[in-house]
């Protein structure tokens, strides 16, 4: 997991800076990055829903906040690397 805290004048919802919203908002952006596989839209949706539900539960809330956002990104094969090179799955 990677956490980055942003100042309210560096985030906007609907084109309006959070610092100008006039209230303290609970804003979270969760970025899920997965390796290329069979991530059908319904499976992606289930992952997003479960992550939001788990966050709500861990925060003691009945439901997720509408200011929590989840991005689900699929990283294509050959588009990531480690140890100085591109990582690929083993040949069959």
PDB file of N, CA and C in Angstrom:
ATOM      1  N   UNK A   1       0.832  -1.169   0.000  1.00  0.00           N
ATOM      2  CA  UNK A   1       0.000   0.000   0.000  1.00  0.00           C
ATOM      3  C   UNK A   1       0.876   1.231   0.000  1.00  0.00           C
ATOM      4  N   UNK A   2       0.374   2.253  -0.596  1.00  0.00           N
ATOM      5  CA  UNK A   2       1.087   3.518  -0.696  1.00  0.00           C
ATOM      6  C   UNK A   2       0.128   4.619  -0.263  1.00  0.00           C
ATOM      7  N   UNK A   3       0.490   5.360   0.752  1.00  0.00           N
ATOM      8  CA  UNK A   3      -0.349   6.437   1.251  1.00  0.00           C
ATOM      9  C   UNK A   3       0.295   7.770   0.936  1.00  0.00           C
ATOM     10  N   UNK A   4      -0.502   8.706   0.418  1.00  0.00           N
ATOM     11  CA  UNK A   4      -0.044  10.059   0.141  1.00  0.00           C
ATOM     12  C   UNK A   4      -1.099  11.007   0.675  1.00  0.00           C
ATOM     13  N   UNK A   5      -0.681  11.886   1.564  1.00  0.00           N
ATOM     14  CA  UNK A   5      -1.613  12.875   2.099  1.00  0.00           C
ATOM     15  C   UNK A   5      -1.481  14.155   1.283  1.00  0.00           C
ATOM     16  N   UNK A   6      -2.604  14.711   0.875  1.00  0.00           N
ATOM     17  CA  UNK A   6      -2.616  15.930   0.073  1.00  0.00           C
ATOM     18  C   UNK A   6      -3.289  17.058   0.862  1.00  0.00           C
ATOM     19  N   UNK A   7      -2.827  18.269   0.627  1.00  0.00           N
ATOM     20  CA  UNK A   7      -3.468  19.446   1.206  1.00  0.00           C
ATOM     21  C   UNK A   7      -4.813  19.652   0.514  1.00  0.00           C
ATOM     22  N   UNK A   8      -5.783  20.245   1.222  1.00  0.00           N
ATOM     23  CA  UNK A   8      -7.117  20.437   0.663  1.00  0.00           C
ATOM     24  C   UNK A   8      -7.119  21.376  -0.542  1.00  0.00           C
ATOM     25  N   UNK A   9      -6.102  22.227  -0.671  1.00  0.00           N
ATOM     26  CA  UNK A   9      -6.057  23.111  -1.837  1.00  0.00           C
ATOM     27  C   UNK A   9      -5.380  22.432  -3.036  1.00  0.00           C
ATOM     28  N   UNK A  10      -5.090  21.128  -2.903  1.00  0.00           N
ATOM     29  CA  UNK A  10      -4.500  20.373  -4.012  1.00  0.00           C
ATOM     30  C   UNK A  10      -5.454  19.306  -4.542  1.00  0.00           C
ATOM     31  N   UNK A  11      -6.698  19.292  -4.014  1.00  0.00           N
ATOM     32  CA  UNK A  11      -7.689  18.309  -4.464  1.00  0.00           C
ATOM     33  C   UNK A  11      -8.997  19.033  -4.758  1.00  0.00           C
ATOM     34  N   UNK A  12      -9.732  18.537  -5.754  1.00  0.00           N
ATOM     35  CA  UNK A  12     -11.001  19.153  -6.117  1.00  0.00           C
ATOM     36  C   UNK A  12     -12.029  18.070  -6.410  1.00  0.00           C
ATOM     37  N   UNK A  13     -13.273  18.394  -6.142  1.00  0.00           N
ATOM     38  CA  UNK A  13     -14.402  17.541  -6.515  1.00  0.00           C
ATOM     39  C   UNK A  13     -15.368  18.425  -7.293  1.00  0.00           C
ATOM     40  N   UNK A  14     -15.711  18.004  -8.485  1.00  0.00           N
ATOM     41  CA  UNK A  14     -16.603  18.789  -9.319  1.00  0.00           C
ATOM     42  C   UNK A  14     -16.028  20.142  -9.701  1.00  0.00           C
ATOM     43  N   UNK A  15     -14.699  20.221  -9.807  1.00  0.00           N
ATOM     44  CA  UNK A  15     -14.048  21.459 -10.189  1.00  0.00           C
ATOM     45  C   UNK A  15     -13.900  22.465  -9.068  1.00  0.00           C
ATOM     46  N   UNK A  16     -14.247  22.073  -7.846  1.00  0.00           N
ATOM     47  CA  UNK A  16     -14.161  22.978  -6.693  1.00  0.00           C
ATOM     48  C   UNK A  16     -13.118  22.459  -5.715  1.00  0.00           C
ATOM     49  N   UNK A  17     -12.149  23.318  -5.365  1.00  0.00           N
ATOM     50  CA  UNK A  17     -11.123  22.911  -4.414  1.00  0.00           C
ATOM     51  C   UNK A  17     -11.752  22.556  -3.076  1.00  0.00           C
ATOM     52  N   UNK A  18     -11.236  21.515  -2.451  1.00  0.00           N
ATOM     53  CA  UNK A  18     -11.782  21.100  -1.163  1.00  0.00           C
ATOM     54  C   UNK A  18     -11.577  22.169  -0.102  1.00  0.00           C
ATOM     55  N   UNK A  19     -10.518  22.960  -0.235  1.00  0.00           N
ATOM     56  CA  UNK A  19     -10.282  24.036   0.721  1.00  0.00           C
ATOM     57  C   UNK A  19     -11.377  25.098   0.644  1.00  0.00           C
ATOM     58  N   UNK A  20     -12.090  25.176  -0.479  1.00  0.00           N
ATOM     59  CA  UNK A  20     -13.181  26.134  -0.651  1.00  0.00           C
ATOM     60  C   UNK A  20     -14.546  25.527  -0.353  1.00  0.00           C
ATOM     61  N   UNK A  21     -14.590  24.269   0.028  1.00  0.00           N
ATOM     62  CA  UNK A  21     -15.866  23.585   0.240  1.00  0.00           C
ATOM     63  C   UNK A  21     -16.574  24.043   1.515  1.00  0.00           C
ATOM     64  N   UNK A  22     -15.828  24.627   2.431  1.00  0.00           N
ATOM     65  CA  UNK A  22     -16.449  25.149   3.638  1.00  0.00           C
ATOM     66  C   UNK A  22     -16.737  24.119   4.704  1.00  0.00           C
ATOM     67  N   UNK A  23     -16.294  22.912   4.509  1.00  0.00           N
ATOM     68  CA  UNK A  23     -16.491  21.870   5.521  1.00  0.00           C
ATOM     69  C   UNK A  23     -15.343  20.870   5.438  1.00  0.00           C
ATOM     70  N   UNK A  24     -15.123  20.175   6.507  1.00  0.00           N
ATOM     71  CA  UNK A  24     -14.074  19.154   6.544  1.00  0.00           C
ATOM     72  C   UNK A  24     -14.609  17.890   5.876  1.00  0.00           C
ATOM     73  N   UNK A  25     -14.012  17.492   4.769  1.00  0.00           N
ATOM     74  CA  UNK A  25     -14.455  16.302   4.043  1.00  0.00           C
ATOM     75  C   UNK A  25     -13.481  15.164   4.259  1.00  0.00           C
ATOM     76  N   UNK A  26     -14.011  13.972   4.320  1.00  0.00           N
ATOM     77  CA  UNK A  26     -13.212  12.756   4.451  1.00  0.00           C
ATOM     78  C   UNK A  26     -12.957  12.231   3.045  1.00  0.00           C
ATOM     79  N   UNK A  27     -11.829  12.601   2.468  1.00  0.00           N
ATOM     80  CA  UNK A  27     -11.525  12.253   1.083  1.00  0.00           C
ATOM     81  C   UNK A  27     -10.441  11.192   1.053  1.00  0.00           C
ATOM     82  N   UNK A  28     -10.665  10.168   0.232  1.00  0.00           N
ATOM     83  CA  UNK A  28      -9.680   9.111   0.036  1.00  0.00           C
ATOM     84  C   UNK A  28      -9.678   8.718  -1.430  1.00  0.00           C
ATOM     85  N   UNK A  29      -8.505   8.481  -1.978  1.00  0.00           N
ATOM     86  CA  UNK A  29      -8.383   7.931  -3.329  1.00  0.00           C
ATOM     87  C   UNK A  29      -7.580   6.649  -3.199  1.00  0.00           C
ATOM     88  N   UNK A  30      -8.189   5.549  -3.582  1.00  0.00           N
ATOM     89  CA  UNK A  30      -7.546   4.241  -3.510  1.00  0.00           C
ATOM     90  C   UNK A  30      -7.218   3.820  -4.935  1.00  0.00           C
ATOM     91  N   UNK A  31      -5.965   3.507  -5.185  1.00  0.00           N
ATOM     92  CA  UNK A  31      -5.518   3.119  -6.515  1.00  0.00           C
ATOM     93  C   UNK A  31      -5.124   1.650  -6.481  1.00  0.00           C
ATOM     94  N   UNK A  32      -5.902   0.819  -7.150  1.00  0.00           N
ATOM     95  CA  UNK A  32      -5.621  -0.616  -7.218  1.00  0.00           C
ATOM     96  C   UNK A  32      -4.971  -0.888  -8.568  1.00  0.00           C
ATOM     97  N   UNK A  33      -3.760  -1.414  -8.551  1.00  0.00           N
ATOM     98  CA  UNK A  33      -3.046  -1.739  -9.779  1.00  0.00           C
ATOM     99  C   UNK A  33      -2.772  -3.239  -9.776  1.00  0.00           C
ATOM    100  N   UNK A  34      -3.239  -3.923 -10.819  1.00  0.00           N
ATOM    101  CA  UNK A  34      -3.089  -5.374 -10.907  1.00  0.00           C
ATOM    102  C   UNK A  34      -2.396  -5.749 -12.215  1.00  0.00           C
ATOM    103  N   UNK A  35      -1.764  -6.903 -12.206  1.00  0.00           N
ATOM    104  CA  UNK A  35      -1.128  -7.404 -13.416  1.00  0.00           C
ATOM    105  C   UNK A  35      -2.196  -7.889 -14.395  1.00  0.00           C
ATOM    106  N   UNK A  36      -1.858  -7.854 -15.650  1.00  0.00           N
ATOM    107  CA  UNK A  36      -2.757  -8.259 -16.723  1.00  0.00           C
ATOM    108  C   UNK A  36      -3.270  -9.681 -16.487  1.00  0.00           C
ATOM    109  N   UNK A  37      -4.579  -9.835 -16.507  1.00  0.00           N
ATOM    110  CA  UNK A  37      -5.238 -11.138 -16.342  1.00  0.00           C
ATOM    111  C   UNK A  37      -6.690 -10.973 -16.770  1.00  0.00           C
ATOM    112  N   UNK A  38      -7.506 -11.947 -16.470  1.00  0.00           N
ATOM    113  CA  UNK A  38      -8.923 -11.919 -16.837  1.00  0.00           C
ATOM    114  C   UNK A  38      -9.712 -11.100 -15.814  1.00  0.00           C
ATOM    115  N   UNK A  39      -9.543  -9.792 -15.827  1.00  0.00           N
ATOM    116  CA  UNK A  39     -10.251  -8.891 -14.908  1.00  0.00           C
ATOM    117  C   UNK A  39     -11.501  -8.366 -15.604  1.00  0.00           C
ATOM    118  N   UNK A  40     -12.533  -9.202 -15.668  1.00  0.00           N
ATOM    119  CA  UNK A  40     -13.789  -8.800 -16.298  1.00  0.00           C
ATOM    120  C   UNK A  40     -14.426  -7.654 -15.509  1.00  0.00           C
ATOM    121  N   UNK A  41     -15.248  -6.824 -16.157  1.00  0.00           N
ATOM    122  CA  UNK A  41     -15.857  -5.691 -15.468  1.00  0.00           C
ATOM    123  C   UNK A  41     -16.607  -6.060 -14.181  1.00  0.00           C
ATOM    124  N   UNK A  42     -17.307  -7.207 -14.169  1.00  0.00           N
ATOM    125  CA  UNK A  42     -18.034  -7.591 -12.956  1.00  0.00           C
ATOM    126  C   UNK A  42     -17.070  -7.952 -11.820  1.00  0.00           C
ATOM    127  N   UNK A  43     -15.928  -8.555 -12.144  1.00  0.00           N
ATOM    128  CA  UNK A  43     -14.920  -8.887 -11.133  1.00  0.00           C
ATOM    129  C   UNK A  43     -14.288  -7.607 -10.603  1.00  0.00           C
ATOM    130  N   UNK A  44     -13.982  -6.681 -11.495  1.00  0.00           N
ATOM    131  CA  UNK A  44     -13.440  -5.388 -11.066  1.00  0.00           C
ATOM    132  C   UNK A  44     -14.416  -4.698 -10.118  1.00  0.00           C
ATOM    133  N   UNK A  45     -15.678  -4.716 -10.479  1.00  0.00           N
ATOM    134  CA  UNK A  45     -16.708  -4.101  -9.636  1.00  0.00           C
ATOM    135  C   UNK A  45     -16.767  -4.737  -8.259  1.00  0.00           C
ATOM    136  N   UNK A  46     -16.664  -6.054  -8.206  1.00  0.00           N
ATOM    137  CA  UNK A  46     -16.684  -6.745  -6.911  1.00  0.00           C
ATOM    138  C   UNK A  46     -15.488  -6.347  -6.055  1.00  0.00           C
ATOM    139  N   UNK A  47     -14.320  -6.244  -6.667  1.00  0.00           N
ATOM    140  CA  UNK A  47     -13.119  -5.848  -5.924  1.00  0.00           C
ATOM    141  C   UNK A  47     -13.305  -4.440  -5.361  1.00  0.00           C
ATOM    142  N   UNK A  48     -13.766  -3.514  -6.198  1.00  0.00           N
ATOM    143  CA  UNK A  48     -13.974  -2.136  -5.760  1.00  0.00           C
ATOM    144  C   UNK A  48     -14.983  -2.088  -4.617  1.00  0.00           C
ATOM    145  N   UNK A  49     -16.108  -2.770  -4.757  1.00  0.00           N
ATOM    146  CA  UNK A  49     -17.139  -2.775  -3.710  1.00  0.00           C
ATOM    147  C   UNK A  49     -16.615  -3.359  -2.409  1.00  0.00           C
ATOM    148  N   UNK A  50     -15.850  -4.434  -2.497  1.00  0.00           N
ATOM    149  CA  UNK A  50     -15.318  -5.070  -1.285  1.00  0.00           C
ATOM    150  C   UNK A  50     -14.277  -4.194  -0.595  1.00  0.00           C
ATOM    151  N   UNK A  51     -13.455  -3.509  -1.375  1.00  0.00           N
ATOM    152  CA  UNK A  51     -12.468  -2.594  -0.783  1.00  0.00           C
ATOM    153  C   UNK A  51     -13.189  -1.461  -0.056  1.00  0.00           C
ATOM    154  N   UNK A  52     -14.187  -0.865  -0.694  1.00  0.00           N
ATOM    155  CA  UNK A  52     -14.933   0.219  -0.056  1.00  0.00           C
ATOM    156  C   UNK A  52     -15.658  -0.266   1.196  1.00  0.00           C
ATOM    157  N   UNK A  53     -16.256  -1.451   1.147  1.00  0.00           N
ATOM    158  CA  UNK A  53     -16.949  -2.004   2.317  1.00  0.00           C
ATOM    159  C   UNK A  53     -15.971  -2.264   3.454  1.00  0.00           C
ATOM    160  N   UNK A  54     -14.790  -2.806   3.141  1.00  0.00           N
ATOM    161  CA  UNK A  54     -13.788  -3.077   4.173  1.00  0.00           C
ATOM    162  C   UNK A  54     -13.289  -1.780   4.806  1.00  0.00           C
ATOM    163  N   UNK A  55     -13.102  -0.740   3.998  1.00  0.00           N
ATOM    164  CA  UNK A  55     -12.690   0.560   4.536  1.00  0.00           C
ATOM    165  C   UNK A  55     -13.754   1.131   5.461  1.00  0.00           C
ATOM    166  N   UNK A  56     -15.013   1.053   5.046  1.00  0.00           N
ATOM    167  CA  UNK A  56     -16.103   1.556   5.884  1.00  0.00           C
ATOM    168  C   UNK A  56     -16.153   0.803   7.209  1.00  0.00           C
ATOM    169  N   UNK A  57     -16.042  -0.510   7.143  1.00  0.00           N
ATOM    170  CA  UNK A  57     -16.065  -1.318   8.360  1.00  0.00           C
ATOM    171  C   UNK A  57     -14.902  -0.961   9.280  1.00  0.00           C
ATOM    172  N   UNK A  58     -13.703  -0.820   8.707  1.00  0.00           N
ATOM    173  CA  UNK A  58     -12.537  -0.513   9.534  1.00  0.00           C
ATOM    174  C   UNK A  58     -12.619   0.888  10.142  1.00  0.00           C
ATOM    175  N   UNK A  59     -13.378   1.781   9.501  1.00  0.00           N
ATOM    176  CA  UNK A  59     -13.561   3.135  10.037  1.00  0.00           C
ATOM    177  C   UNK A  59     -14.798   3.226  10.937  1.00  0.00           C
ATOM    178  N   UNK A  60     -15.493   2.092  11.141  1.00  0.00           N
ATOM    179  CA  UNK A  60     -16.674   2.075  11.991  1.00  0.00           C
ATOM    180  C   UNK A  60     -17.880   2.770  11.382  1.00  0.00           C
ATOM    181  N   UNK A  61     -17.948   2.784  10.043  1.00  0.00           N
ATOM    182  CA  UNK A  61     -19.055   3.437   9.351  1.00  0.00           C
ATOM    183  C   UNK A  61     -20.012   2.408   8.783  1.00  0.00           C
ATOM    184  N   UNK A  62     -21.264   2.830   8.645  1.00  0.00           N
ATOM    185  CA  UNK A  62     -22.291   1.955   8.089  1.00  0.00           C
ATOM    186  C   UNK A  62     -22.078   1.712   6.593  1.00  0.00           C
ATOM    187  N   UNK A  63     -21.614   2.759   5.896  1.00  0.00           N
ATOM    188  CA  UNK A  63     -21.385   2.657   4.453  1.00  0.00           C
ATOM    189  C   UNK A  63     -20.222   3.556   4.068  1.00  0.00           C
ATOM    190  N   UNK A  64     -19.636   3.320   2.894  1.00  0.00           N
ATOM    191  CA  UNK A  64     -18.510   4.137   2.445  1.00  0.00           C
ATOM    192  C   UNK A  64     -18.932   5.590   2.195  1.00  0.00           C
ATOM    193  N   UNK A  65     -18.011   6.494   2.391  1.00  0.00           N
ATOM    194  CA  UNK A  65     -18.256   7.910   2.132  1.00  0.00           C
ATOM    195  C   UNK A  65     -18.340   8.151   0.629  1.00  0.00           C
ATOM    196  N   UNK A  66     -19.193   9.074   0.189  1.00  0.00           N
ATOM    197  CA  UNK A  66     -19.246   9.401  -1.245  1.00  0.00           C
ATOM    198  C   UNK A  66     -17.996  10.130  -1.735  1.00  0.00           C
ATOM    199  N   UNK A  67     -17.132  10.545  -0.813  1.00  0.00           N
ATOM    200  CA  UNK A  67     -15.885  11.223  -1.197  1.00  0.00           C
ATOM    201  C   UNK A  67     -14.703  10.265  -1.213  1.00  0.00           C
ATOM    202  N   UNK A  68     -14.961   8.968  -1.173  1.00  0.00           N
ATOM    203  CA  UNK A  68     -13.924   7.949  -1.335  1.00  0.00           C
ATOM    204  C   UNK A  68     -13.976   7.485  -2.786  1.00  0.00           C
ATOM    205  N   UNK A  69     -12.831   7.461  -3.436  1.00  0.00           N
ATOM    206  CA  UNK A  69     -12.748   7.089  -4.843  1.00  0.00           C
ATOM    207  C   UNK A  69     -11.822   5.887  -4.985  1.00  0.00           C
ATOM    208  N   UNK A  70     -12.182   4.977  -5.892  1.00  0.00           N
ATOM    209  CA  UNK A  70     -11.336   3.813  -6.165  1.00  0.00           C
ATOM    210  C   UNK A  70     -11.055   3.754  -7.662  1.00  0.00           C
ATOM    211  N   UNK A  71      -9.780   3.667  -8.002  1.00  0.00           N
ATOM    212  CA  UNK A  71      -9.352   3.442  -9.381  1.00  0.00           C
ATOM    213  C   UNK A  71      -8.866   2.003  -9.489  1.00  0.00           C
ATOM    214  N   UNK A  72      -9.288   1.316 -10.523  1.00  0.00           N
ATOM    215  CA  UNK A  72      -8.846  -0.059 -10.776  1.00  0.00           C
ATOM    216  C   UNK A  72      -8.103  -0.039 -12.102  1.00  0.00           C
ATOM    217  N   UNK A  73      -6.783  -0.237 -12.043  1.00  0.00           N
ATOM    218  CA  UNK A  73      -5.955  -0.198 -13.243  1.00  0.00           C
ATOM    219  C   UNK A  73      -5.350  -1.561 -13.516  1.00  0.00           C
ATOM    220  N   UNK A  74      -5.372  -1.958 -14.774  1.00  0.00           N
ATOM    221  CA  UNK A  74      -4.730  -3.201 -15.197  1.00  0.00           C
ATOM    222  C   UNK A  74      -3.443  -2.828 -15.922  1.00  0.00           C
ATOM    223  N   UNK A  75      -2.331  -3.382 -15.448  1.00  0.00           N
ATOM    224  CA  UNK A  75      -1.035  -3.115 -16.052  1.00  0.00           C
ATOM    225  C   UNK A  75      -0.761  -4.203 -17.091  1.00  0.00           C
ATOM    226  N   UNK A  76      -0.626  -3.788 -18.332  1.00  0.00           N
ATOM    227  CA  UNK A  76      -0.402  -4.739 -19.425  1.00  0.00           C
ATOM    228  C   UNK A  76       0.886  -5.518 -19.229  1.00  0.00           C
ATOM    229  N   UNK A  77       0.884  -6.749 -19.742  1.00  0.00           N
ATOM    230  CA  UNK A  77       2.083  -7.579 -19.688  1.00  0.00           C
ATOM    231  C   UNK A  77       3.243  -6.836 -20.348  1.00  0.00           C
ATOM    232  N   UNK A  78       4.389  -6.870 -19.713  1.00  0.00           N
ATOM    233  CA  UNK A  78       5.565  -6.199 -20.231  1.00  0.00           C
ATOM    234  C   UNK A  78       5.633  -4.722 -19.881  1.00  0.00           C
ATOM    235  N   UNK A  79       4.672  -4.242 -19.066  1.00  0.00           N
ATOM    236  CA  UNK A  79       4.625  -2.818 -18.724  1.00  0.00           C
ATOM    237  C   UNK A  79       5.049  -2.540 -17.294  1.00  0.00           C
ATOM    238  N   UNK A  80       5.816  -3.440 -16.711  1.00  0.00           N
ATOM    239  CA  UNK A  80       6.341  -3.196 -15.365  1.00  0.00           C
ATOM    240  C   UNK A  80       7.697  -3.862 -15.262  1.00  0.00           C
ATOM    241  N   UNK A  81       8.497  -3.380 -14.341  1.00  0.00           N
ATOM    242  CA  UNK A  81       9.844  -3.913 -14.255  1.00  0.00           C
ATOM    243  C   UNK A  81      10.383  -3.913 -12.848  1.00  0.00           C
ATOM    244  N   UNK A  82      11.481  -4.619 -12.677  1.00  0.00           N
ATOM    245  CA  UNK A  82      12.167  -4.732 -11.398  1.00  0.00           C
ATOM    246  C   UNK A  82      13.598  -5.180 -11.683  1.00  0.00           C
ATOM    247  N   UNK A  83      14.495  -4.859 -10.788  1.00  0.00           N
ATOM    248  CA  UNK A  83      15.893  -5.310 -10.885  1.00  0.00           C
ATOM    249  C   UNK A  83      16.535  -4.968 -12.223  1.00  0.00           C
ATOM    250  N   UNK A  84      16.188  -3.810 -12.767  1.00  0.00           N
ATOM    251  CA  UNK A  84      16.829  -3.347 -13.989  1.00  0.00           C
ATOM    252  C   UNK A  84      16.247  -3.875 -15.287  1.00  0.00           C
ATOM    253  N   UNK A  85      15.125  -4.573 -15.230  1.00  0.00           N
ATOM    254  CA  UNK A  85      14.554  -5.105 -16.475  1.00  0.00           C
ATOM    255  C   UNK A  85      13.045  -5.233 -16.419  1.00  0.00           C
ATOM    256  N   UNK A  86      12.477  -5.572 -17.559  1.00  0.00           N
ATOM    257  CA  UNK A  86      11.053  -5.798 -17.649  1.00  0.00           C
ATOM    258  C   UNK A  86      10.716  -7.168 -17.121  1.00  0.00           C
ATOM    259  N   UNK A  87       9.693  -7.244 -16.314  1.00  0.00           N
ATOM    260  CA  UNK A  87       9.274  -8.506 -15.734  1.00  0.00           C
ATOM    261  C   UNK A  87       8.193  -9.122 -16.611  1.00  0.00           C
ATOM    262  N   UNK A  88       8.388 -10.361 -16.966  1.00  0.00           N
ATOM    263  CA  UNK A  88       7.403 -11.099 -17.785  1.00  0.00           C
ATOM    264  C   UNK A  88       7.112 -12.425 -17.092  1.00  0.00           C
ATOM    265  N   UNK A  89       5.912 -12.937 -17.328  1.00  0.00           N
ATOM    266  CA  UNK A  89       5.601 -14.235 -16.745  1.00  0.00           C
ATOM    267  C   UNK A  89       6.461 -15.327 -17.387  1.00  0.00           C
ATOM    268  N   UNK A  90       6.664 -16.427 -16.689  1.00  0.00           N
ATOM    269  CA  UNK A  90       7.467 -17.526 -17.264  1.00  0.00           C
ATOM    270  C   UNK A  90       6.783 -18.106 -18.496  1.00  0.00           C
ATOM    271  N   UNK A  91       7.593 -18.553 -19.434  1.00  0.00           N
ATOM    272  CA  UNK A  91       7.048 -19.177 -20.651  1.00  0.00           C
ATOM    273  C   UNK A  91       6.388 -20.498 -20.286  1.00  0.00           C
ATOM    274  N   UNK A  92       5.291 -20.842 -20.976  1.00  0.00           N
ATOM    275  CA  UNK A  92       4.594 -22.114 -20.681  1.00  0.00           C
ATOM    276  C   UNK A  92       5.402 -23.325 -21.049  1.00  0.00           C
TER     277      UNK A  92
END
